[in-house]
Amino acid sequence: MEAALGRRELLLLLSLLLPPLAAVLLGPAAPLGQEAIRVGVMMLDTSGEFHKGQVLFNITYVNGQVYLNDFPMKSGVAHITCQTIILENRSSGNLLDQQRLGTVSVRIMVQEWPLASTSDLHLIVIQEEVTEIDGKQVQQEEVTEVDILVKNLGVLRHSNYTVPLKESRLYSLPRDNDMLFTLPNLSGKGISQLLSS
């Protein structure tokens, strides 16, 4: 292995070399190349109070292409407005008790790195930051990072974990260069896939 491999890349490579151990440590995985992620946010309601919520996204990698809710993404940072599922906590309990379709603005970063100069092994890293829900700003403390290890366009391993927003790569990238997109509404198929995850 090359000395340029970082801790994260080394852990991913070890999980490939030790699949039974990785399965025990990482738990059951979603289908290769697909991640349904829930982004925790604090939402402002009409009374001026903040309440907990989650935004659901479906991230997929197929044949060299990353998709967010079935929309193809390019490398770099995009600022996207789309409809997706929102889970909210409107009661005094901790459970997310309401589910609805909402319009979400999200910054999403897709970056790809070769892990060795002589192989077709690549690491694709995806991070997201929700900035608004239904036109209202939200607060987000953690970013869900999706890591997809690919070789010859095939997915070898994928995982996700959270990092503090202010320590994420996405947070450090200037917003001035974001590509702007407004996506059409999700199809019924896309919504049912998000809800079944």
PDB file of C-alpha atoms in Angstrom:
ATOM      1  CA  MET A   1       0.000   0.000   0.000  1.00  0.00           C
ATOM      2  CA  GLU A   2       1.147   3.498  -0.696  1.00  0.00           C
ATOM      3  CA  ALA A   3       2.110   5.793   2.148  1.00  0.00           C
ATOM      4  CA  ALA A   4      -0.414   8.358   0.874  1.00  0.00           C
ATOM      5  CA  LEU A   5      -3.344   6.314   2.205  1.00  0.00           C
ATOM      6  CA  GLY A   6      -5.094   8.035   5.100  1.00  0.00           C
ATOM      7  CA  ARG A   7      -6.680   6.400   8.135  1.00  0.00           C
ATOM      8  CA  ARG A   8     -10.137   6.265   6.537  1.00  0.00           C
ATOM      9  CA  GLU A   9      -8.873   4.690   3.314  1.00  0.00           C
ATOM     10  CA  LEU A  10      -6.847   2.157   5.294  1.00  0.00           C
ATOM     11  CA  LEU A  11      -9.922   1.173   7.324  1.00  0.00           C
ATOM     12  CA  LEU A  12     -11.926   0.746   4.119  1.00  0.00           C
ATOM     13  CA  LEU A  13      -9.222  -1.463   2.616  1.00  0.00           C
ATOM     14  CA  LEU A  14      -9.053  -3.545   5.812  1.00  0.00           C
ATOM     15  CA  SER A  15     -12.823  -4.028   5.692  1.00  0.00           C
ATOM     16  CA  LEU A  16     -12.365  -5.502   2.204  1.00  0.00           C
ATOM     17  CA  LEU A  17      -9.620  -7.819   3.363  1.00  0.00           C
ATOM     18  CA  LEU A  18     -11.533  -8.986   6.412  1.00  0.00           C
ATOM     19  CA  PRO A  19     -15.192  -9.188   5.276  1.00  0.00           C
ATOM     20  CA  PRO A  20     -16.493 -11.416   8.101  1.00  0.00           C
ATOM     21  CA  LEU A  21     -14.948  -9.207  10.761  1.00  0.00           C
ATOM     22  CA  ALA A  22     -16.153  -6.073   8.992  1.00  0.00           C
ATOM     23  CA  ALA A  23     -19.706  -7.465   8.859  1.00  0.00           C
ATOM     24  CA  VAL A  24     -19.647  -8.051  12.618  1.00  0.00           C
ATOM     25  CA  LEU A  25     -18.237  -4.587  13.345  1.00  0.00           C
ATOM     26  CA  LEU A  26     -20.275  -2.608  10.826  1.00  0.00           C
ATOM     27  CA  GLY A  27     -23.574  -4.520  11.053  1.00  0.00           C
ATOM     28  CA  PRO A  28     -25.923  -5.355   8.182  1.00  0.00           C
ATOM     29  CA  ALA A  29     -25.458  -3.214   5.095  1.00  0.00           C
ATOM     30  CA  ALA A  30     -27.925  -1.760   2.585  1.00  0.00           C
ATOM     31  CA  PRO A  31     -27.694  -2.983  -1.019  1.00  0.00           C
ATOM     32  CA  LEU A  32     -24.262  -2.145  -2.413  1.00  0.00           C
ATOM     33  CA  GLY A  33     -24.174   1.334  -3.877  1.00  0.00           C
ATOM     34  CA  GLN A  34     -27.333   2.601  -2.182  1.00  0.00           C
ATOM     35  CA  GLU A  35     -27.699   4.583   1.053  1.00  0.00           C
ATOM     36  CA  ALA A  36     -30.869   6.037   2.528  1.00  0.00           C
ATOM     37  CA  ILE A  37     -29.692   8.746   4.883  1.00  0.00           C
ATOM     38  CA  ARG A  38     -31.526  10.795   7.487  1.00  0.00           C
ATOM     39  CA  VAL A  39     -30.105  14.245   8.130  1.00  0.00           C
ATOM     40  CA  GLY A  40     -30.922  15.638  11.573  1.00  0.00           C
ATOM     41  CA  VAL A  41     -31.898  19.317  11.656  1.00  0.00           C
ATOM     42  CA  MET A  42     -33.482  21.847  13.997  1.00  0.00           C
ATOM     43  CA  MET A  43     -36.469  23.520  12.329  1.00  0.00           C
ATOM     44  CA  LEU A  44     -38.098  26.850  13.200  1.00  0.00           C
ATOM     45  CA  ASP A  45     -41.886  26.683  13.521  1.00  0.00           C
ATOM     46  CA  THR A  46     -44.484  29.466  13.221  1.00  0.00           C
ATOM     47  CA  SER A  47     -44.312  30.220  16.962  1.00  0.00           C
ATOM     48  CA  GLY A  48     -40.572  30.934  16.744  1.00  0.00           C
ATOM     49  CA  GLU A  49     -39.618  27.715  18.566  1.00  0.00           C
ATOM     50  CA  PHE A  50     -37.133  25.162  17.252  1.00  0.00           C
ATOM     51  CA  HIS A  51     -38.085  21.501  17.012  1.00  0.00           C
ATOM     52  CA  LYS A  52     -36.233  18.394  15.817  1.00  0.00           C
ATOM     53  CA  GLY A  53     -36.613  17.052  12.328  1.00  0.00           C
ATOM     54  CA  GLN A  54     -34.975  14.754   9.809  1.00  0.00           C
ATOM     55  CA  VAL A  55     -34.636  15.057   6.049  1.00  0.00           C
ATOM     56  CA  LEU A  56     -34.513  11.814   4.049  1.00  0.00           C
ATOM     57  CA  PHE A  57     -32.289  11.414   0.988  1.00  0.00           C
ATOM     58  CA  ASN A  58     -31.545   8.410  -1.180  1.00  0.00           C
ATOM     59  CA  ILE A  59     -27.921   8.315  -2.411  1.00  0.00           C
ATOM     60  CA  THR A  60     -27.113   5.766  -5.106  1.00  0.00           C
ATOM     61  CA  TYR A  61     -23.990   4.862  -7.081  1.00  0.00           C
ATOM     62  CA  VAL A  62     -24.526   2.960 -10.364  1.00  0.00           C
ATOM     63  CA  ASN A  63     -21.999   2.444 -13.184  1.00  0.00           C
ATOM     64  CA  GLY A  64     -19.801   5.390 -12.251  1.00  0.00           C
ATOM     65  CA  GLN A  65     -22.659   7.816 -11.526  1.00  0.00           C
ATOM     66  CA  VAL A  66     -23.787   9.215  -8.147  1.00  0.00           C
ATOM     67  CA  TYR A  67     -27.495  10.015  -7.775  1.00  0.00           C
ATOM     68  CA  LEU A  68     -29.343  12.071  -5.152  1.00  0.00           C
ATOM     69  CA  ASN A  69     -33.023  11.024  -5.128  1.00  0.00           C
ATOM     70  CA  ASP A  70     -32.543   9.654  -8.678  1.00  0.00           C
ATOM     71  CA  PHE A  71     -30.940  12.911  -9.941  1.00  0.00           C
ATOM     72  CA  PRO A  72     -27.418  12.486 -11.417  1.00  0.00           C
ATOM     73  CA  MET A  73     -24.705  14.418  -9.572  1.00  0.00           C
ATOM     74  CA  LYS A  74     -21.335  15.636 -10.843  1.00  0.00           C
ATOM     75  CA  SER A  75     -18.120  15.966  -8.864  1.00  0.00           C
ATOM     76  CA  GLY A  76     -17.939  19.196  -6.932  1.00  0.00           C
ATOM     77  CA  VAL A  77     -20.510  20.996  -4.783  1.00  0.00           C
ATOM     78  CA  ALA A  78     -24.089  21.542  -5.893  1.00  0.00           C
ATOM     79  CA  HIS A  79     -26.834  23.557  -4.195  1.00  0.00           C
ATOM     80  CA  ILE A  80     -30.062  21.745  -4.956  1.00  0.00           C
ATOM     81  CA  THR A  81     -33.714  22.543  -4.254  1.00  0.00           C
ATOM     82  CA  CYS A  82     -35.952  19.481  -4.368  1.00  0.00           C
ATOM     83  CA  GLN A  83     -38.887  17.807  -2.695  1.00  0.00           C
ATOM     84  CA  THR A  84     -38.241  14.977  -0.291  1.00  0.00           C
ATOM     85  CA  ILE A  85     -39.585  13.416   2.908  1.00  0.00           C
ATOM     86  CA  ILE A  86     -39.417  15.392   6.165  1.00  0.00           C
ATOM     87  CA  LEU A  87     -39.891  13.793   9.584  1.00  0.00           C
ATOM     88  CA  GLU A  88     -40.781  16.190  12.417  1.00  0.00           C
ATOM     89  CA  ASN A  89     -41.220  16.211  16.170  1.00  0.00           C
ATOM     90  CA  ARG A  90     -44.128  18.534  16.984  1.00  0.00           C
ATOM     91  CA  SER A  91     -45.028  17.068  20.380  1.00  0.00           C
ATOM     92  CA  SER A  92     -43.168  17.277  23.676  1.00  0.00           C
ATOM     93  CA  GLY A  93     -41.718  13.749  23.287  1.00  0.00           C
ATOM     94  CA  ASN A  94     -38.524  12.736  21.538  1.00  0.00           C
ATOM     95  CA  LEU A  95     -40.179  10.668  18.791  1.00  0.00           C
ATOM     96  CA  LEU A  96     -40.479  12.026  15.267  1.00  0.00           C
ATOM     97  CA  ASP A  97     -44.253  11.860  15.013  1.00  0.00           C
ATOM     98  CA  GLN A  98     -45.112  13.594  11.727  1.00  0.00           C
ATOM     99  CA  GLN A  99     -44.079  12.781   8.182  1.00  0.00           C
ATOM    100  CA  ARG A 100     -44.632  14.962   5.133  1.00  0.00           C
ATOM    101  CA  LEU A 101     -43.286  15.968   1.758  1.00  0.00           C
ATOM    102  CA  GLY A 102     -41.340  19.253   1.846  1.00  0.00           C
ATOM    103  CA  THR A 103     -39.186  21.466  -0.335  1.00  0.00           C
ATOM    104  CA  VAL A 104     -35.567  21.266   0.781  1.00  0.00           C
ATOM    105  CA  SER A 105     -32.467  23.252  -0.179  1.00  0.00           C
ATOM    106  CA  VAL A 106     -29.306  21.220   0.314  1.00  0.00           C
ATOM    107  CA  ARG A 107     -25.610  21.631  -0.461  1.00  0.00           C
ATOM    108  CA  ILE A 108     -24.145  18.312  -1.558  1.00  0.00           C
ATOM    109  CA  MET A 109     -20.500  17.537  -2.191  1.00  0.00           C
ATOM    110  CA  VAL A 110     -19.332  14.640  -4.367  1.00  0.00           C
ATOM    111  CA  GLN A 111     -15.573  14.015  -4.504  1.00  0.00           C
ATOM    112  CA  GLU A 112     -13.628  11.087  -5.926  1.00  0.00           C
ATOM    113  CA  TRP A 113     -10.058  10.098  -5.083  1.00  0.00           C
ATOM    114  CA  PRO A 114      -7.909   7.323  -6.561  1.00  0.00           C
ATOM    115  CA  LEU A 115      -6.481   5.247  -3.707  1.00  0.00           C
ATOM    116  CA  ALA A 116      -3.430   4.072  -5.595  1.00  0.00           C
ATOM    117  CA  SER A 117      -1.861   5.331  -8.797  1.00  0.00           C
ATOM    118  CA  THR A 118      -1.619   1.855 -10.310  1.00  0.00           C
ATOM    119  CA  SER A 119      -5.131   0.518  -9.625  1.00  0.00           C
ATOM    120  CA  ASP A 120      -8.742   1.235 -10.502  1.00  0.00           C
ATOM    121  CA  LEU A 121      -9.613   1.577  -6.817  1.00  0.00           C
ATOM    122  CA  HIS A 122     -11.407   4.859  -6.006  1.00  0.00           C
ATOM    123  CA  LEU A 123     -13.051   6.350  -2.943  1.00  0.00           C
ATOM    124  CA  ILE A 124     -16.157   8.472  -3.534  1.00  0.00           C
ATOM    125  CA  VAL A 125     -17.089  10.762  -0.653  1.00  0.00           C
ATOM    126  CA  ILE A 126     -20.508  12.432  -0.401  1.00  0.00           C
ATOM    127  CA  GLN A 127     -21.495  15.009   2.241  1.00  0.00           C
ATOM    128  CA  GLU A 128     -24.638  17.129   2.604  1.00  0.00           C
ATOM    129  CA  GLU A 129     -25.799  20.268   4.406  1.00  0.00           C
ATOM    130  CA  VAL A 130     -29.505  21.129   4.522  1.00  0.00           C
ATOM    131  CA  THR A 131     -29.866  24.925   4.440  1.00  0.00           C
ATOM    132  CA  GLU A 132     -33.652  25.424   4.185  1.00  0.00           C
ATOM    133  CA  ILE A 133     -36.915  23.537   4.488  1.00  0.00           C
ATOM    134  CA  ASP A 134     -39.984  25.124   2.866  1.00  0.00           C
ATOM    135  CA  GLY A 135     -38.111  28.432   2.565  1.00  0.00           C
ATOM    136  CA  LYS A 136     -37.138  28.599   6.257  1.00  0.00           C
ATOM    137  CA  GLN A 137     -33.550  28.298   7.448  1.00  0.00           C
ATOM    138  CA  VAL A 138     -32.606  25.279   9.525  1.00  0.00           C
ATOM    139  CA  GLN A 139     -29.739  24.455  11.869  1.00  0.00           C
ATOM    140  CA  GLN A 140     -27.648  21.353  11.293  1.00  0.00           C
ATOM    141  CA  GLU A 141     -24.893  20.268  13.643  1.00  0.00           C
ATOM    142  CA  GLU A 142     -23.679  17.059  11.947  1.00  0.00           C
ATOM    143  CA  VAL A 143     -23.078  15.973   8.367  1.00  0.00           C
ATOM    144  CA  THR A 144     -23.700  12.429   7.203  1.00  0.00           C
ATOM    145  CA  GLU A 145     -20.736  11.330   5.092  1.00  0.00           C
ATOM    146  CA  VAL A 146     -21.257   8.470   2.656  1.00  0.00           C
ATOM    147  CA  ASP A 147     -18.075   6.677   1.543  1.00  0.00           C
ATOM    148  CA  ILE A 148     -18.268   4.370  -1.469  1.00  0.00           C
ATOM    149  CA  LEU A 149     -15.270   2.236  -2.405  1.00  0.00           C
ATOM    150  CA  VAL A 150     -15.342   1.296  -6.101  1.00  0.00           C
ATOM    151  CA  LYS A 151     -13.191  -0.694  -8.487  1.00  0.00           C
ATOM    152  CA  ASN A 152     -13.834  -0.782 -12.244  1.00  0.00           C
ATOM    153  CA  LEU A 153     -17.167   1.056 -11.641  1.00  0.00           C
ATOM    154  CA  GLY A 154     -18.356  -1.708  -9.285  1.00  0.00           C
ATOM    155  CA  VAL A 155     -19.117  -1.043  -5.628  1.00  0.00           C
ATOM    156  CA  LEU A 156     -16.889  -2.988  -3.241  1.00  0.00           C
ATOM    157  CA  ARG A 157     -18.037  -1.403   0.015  1.00  0.00           C
ATOM    158  CA  HIS A 158     -20.055   1.537   1.252  1.00  0.00           C
ATOM    159  CA  SER A 159     -20.558   3.061   4.664  1.00  0.00           C
ATOM    160  CA  ASN A 160     -21.811   6.214   6.317  1.00  0.00           C
ATOM    161  CA  TYR A 161     -21.084   8.035   9.527  1.00  0.00           C
ATOM    162  CA  THR A 162     -21.536  11.524  10.953  1.00  0.00           C
ATOM    163  CA  VAL A 163     -19.015  14.287  11.480  1.00  0.00           C
ATOM    164  CA  PRO A 164     -19.563  17.739  13.015  1.00  0.00           C
ATOM    165  CA  LEU A 165     -20.651  20.163  10.271  1.00  0.00           C
ATOM    166  CA  LYS A 166     -17.938  22.681  11.090  1.00  0.00           C
ATOM    167  CA  GLU A 167     -15.254  19.966  10.758  1.00  0.00           C
ATOM    168  CA  SER A 168     -16.542  18.663   7.419  1.00  0.00           C
ATOM    169  CA  ARG A 169     -14.864  19.176   4.061  1.00  0.00           C
ATOM    170  CA  LEU A 170     -18.130  20.586   2.678  1.00  0.00           C
ATOM    171  CA  TYR A 171     -18.247  23.338   5.310  1.00  0.00           C
ATOM    172  CA  SER A 172     -14.736  24.512   4.353  1.00  0.00           C
ATOM    173  CA  LEU A 173     -15.608  24.879   0.653  1.00  0.00           C
ATOM    174  CA  PRO A 174     -16.778  28.363  -0.455  1.00  0.00           C
ATOM    175  CA  ARG A 175     -20.453  28.643  -1.417  1.00  0.00           C
ATOM    176  CA  ASP A 176     -19.713  31.013  -4.312  1.00  0.00           C
ATOM    177  CA  ASN A 177     -18.737  28.123  -6.618  1.00  0.00           C
ATOM    178  CA  ASP A 178     -21.780  25.908  -5.898  1.00  0.00           C
ATOM    179  CA  MET A 179     -23.663  24.672  -8.973  1.00  0.00           C
ATOM    180  CA  LEU A 180     -27.367  25.598  -8.566  1.00  0.00           C
ATOM    181  CA  PHE A 181     -30.203  23.169  -9.455  1.00  0.00           C
ATOM    182  CA  THR A 182     -33.934  22.945  -8.865  1.00  0.00           C
ATOM    183  CA  LEU A 183     -35.160  19.374  -9.232  1.00  0.00           C
ATOM    184  CA  PRO A 184     -38.627  18.231 -10.269  1.00  0.00           C
ATOM    185  CA  ASN A 185     -40.830  16.610  -7.636  1.00  0.00           C
ATOM    186  CA  LEU A 186     -40.041  13.059  -6.637  1.00  0.00           C
ATOM    187  CA  SER A 187     -42.014  10.330  -8.296  1.00  0.00           C
ATOM    188  CA  GLY A 188     -44.146   8.034  -6.159  1.00  0.00           C
ATOM    189  CA  LYS A 189     -41.458   5.372  -6.616  1.00  0.00           C
ATOM    190  CA  GLY A 190     -38.778   7.649  -5.136  1.00  0.00           C
ATOM    191  CA  ILE A 191     -40.935   8.518  -2.137  1.00  0.00           C
ATOM    192  CA  SER A 192     -41.800   4.899  -1.384  1.00  0.00           C
ATOM    193  CA  GLN A 193     -38.117   3.936  -1.560  1.00  0.00           C
ATOM    194  CA  LEU A 194     -37.242   6.619   0.982  1.00  0.00           C
ATOM    195  CA  LEU A 195     -40.049   5.595   3.323  1.00  0.00           C
ATOM    196  CA  SER A 196     -39.200   1.895   3.222  1.00  0.00           C
ATOM    197  CA  SER A 197     -35.581   2.519   4.275  1.00  0.00           C
TER     198      SER A 197
END
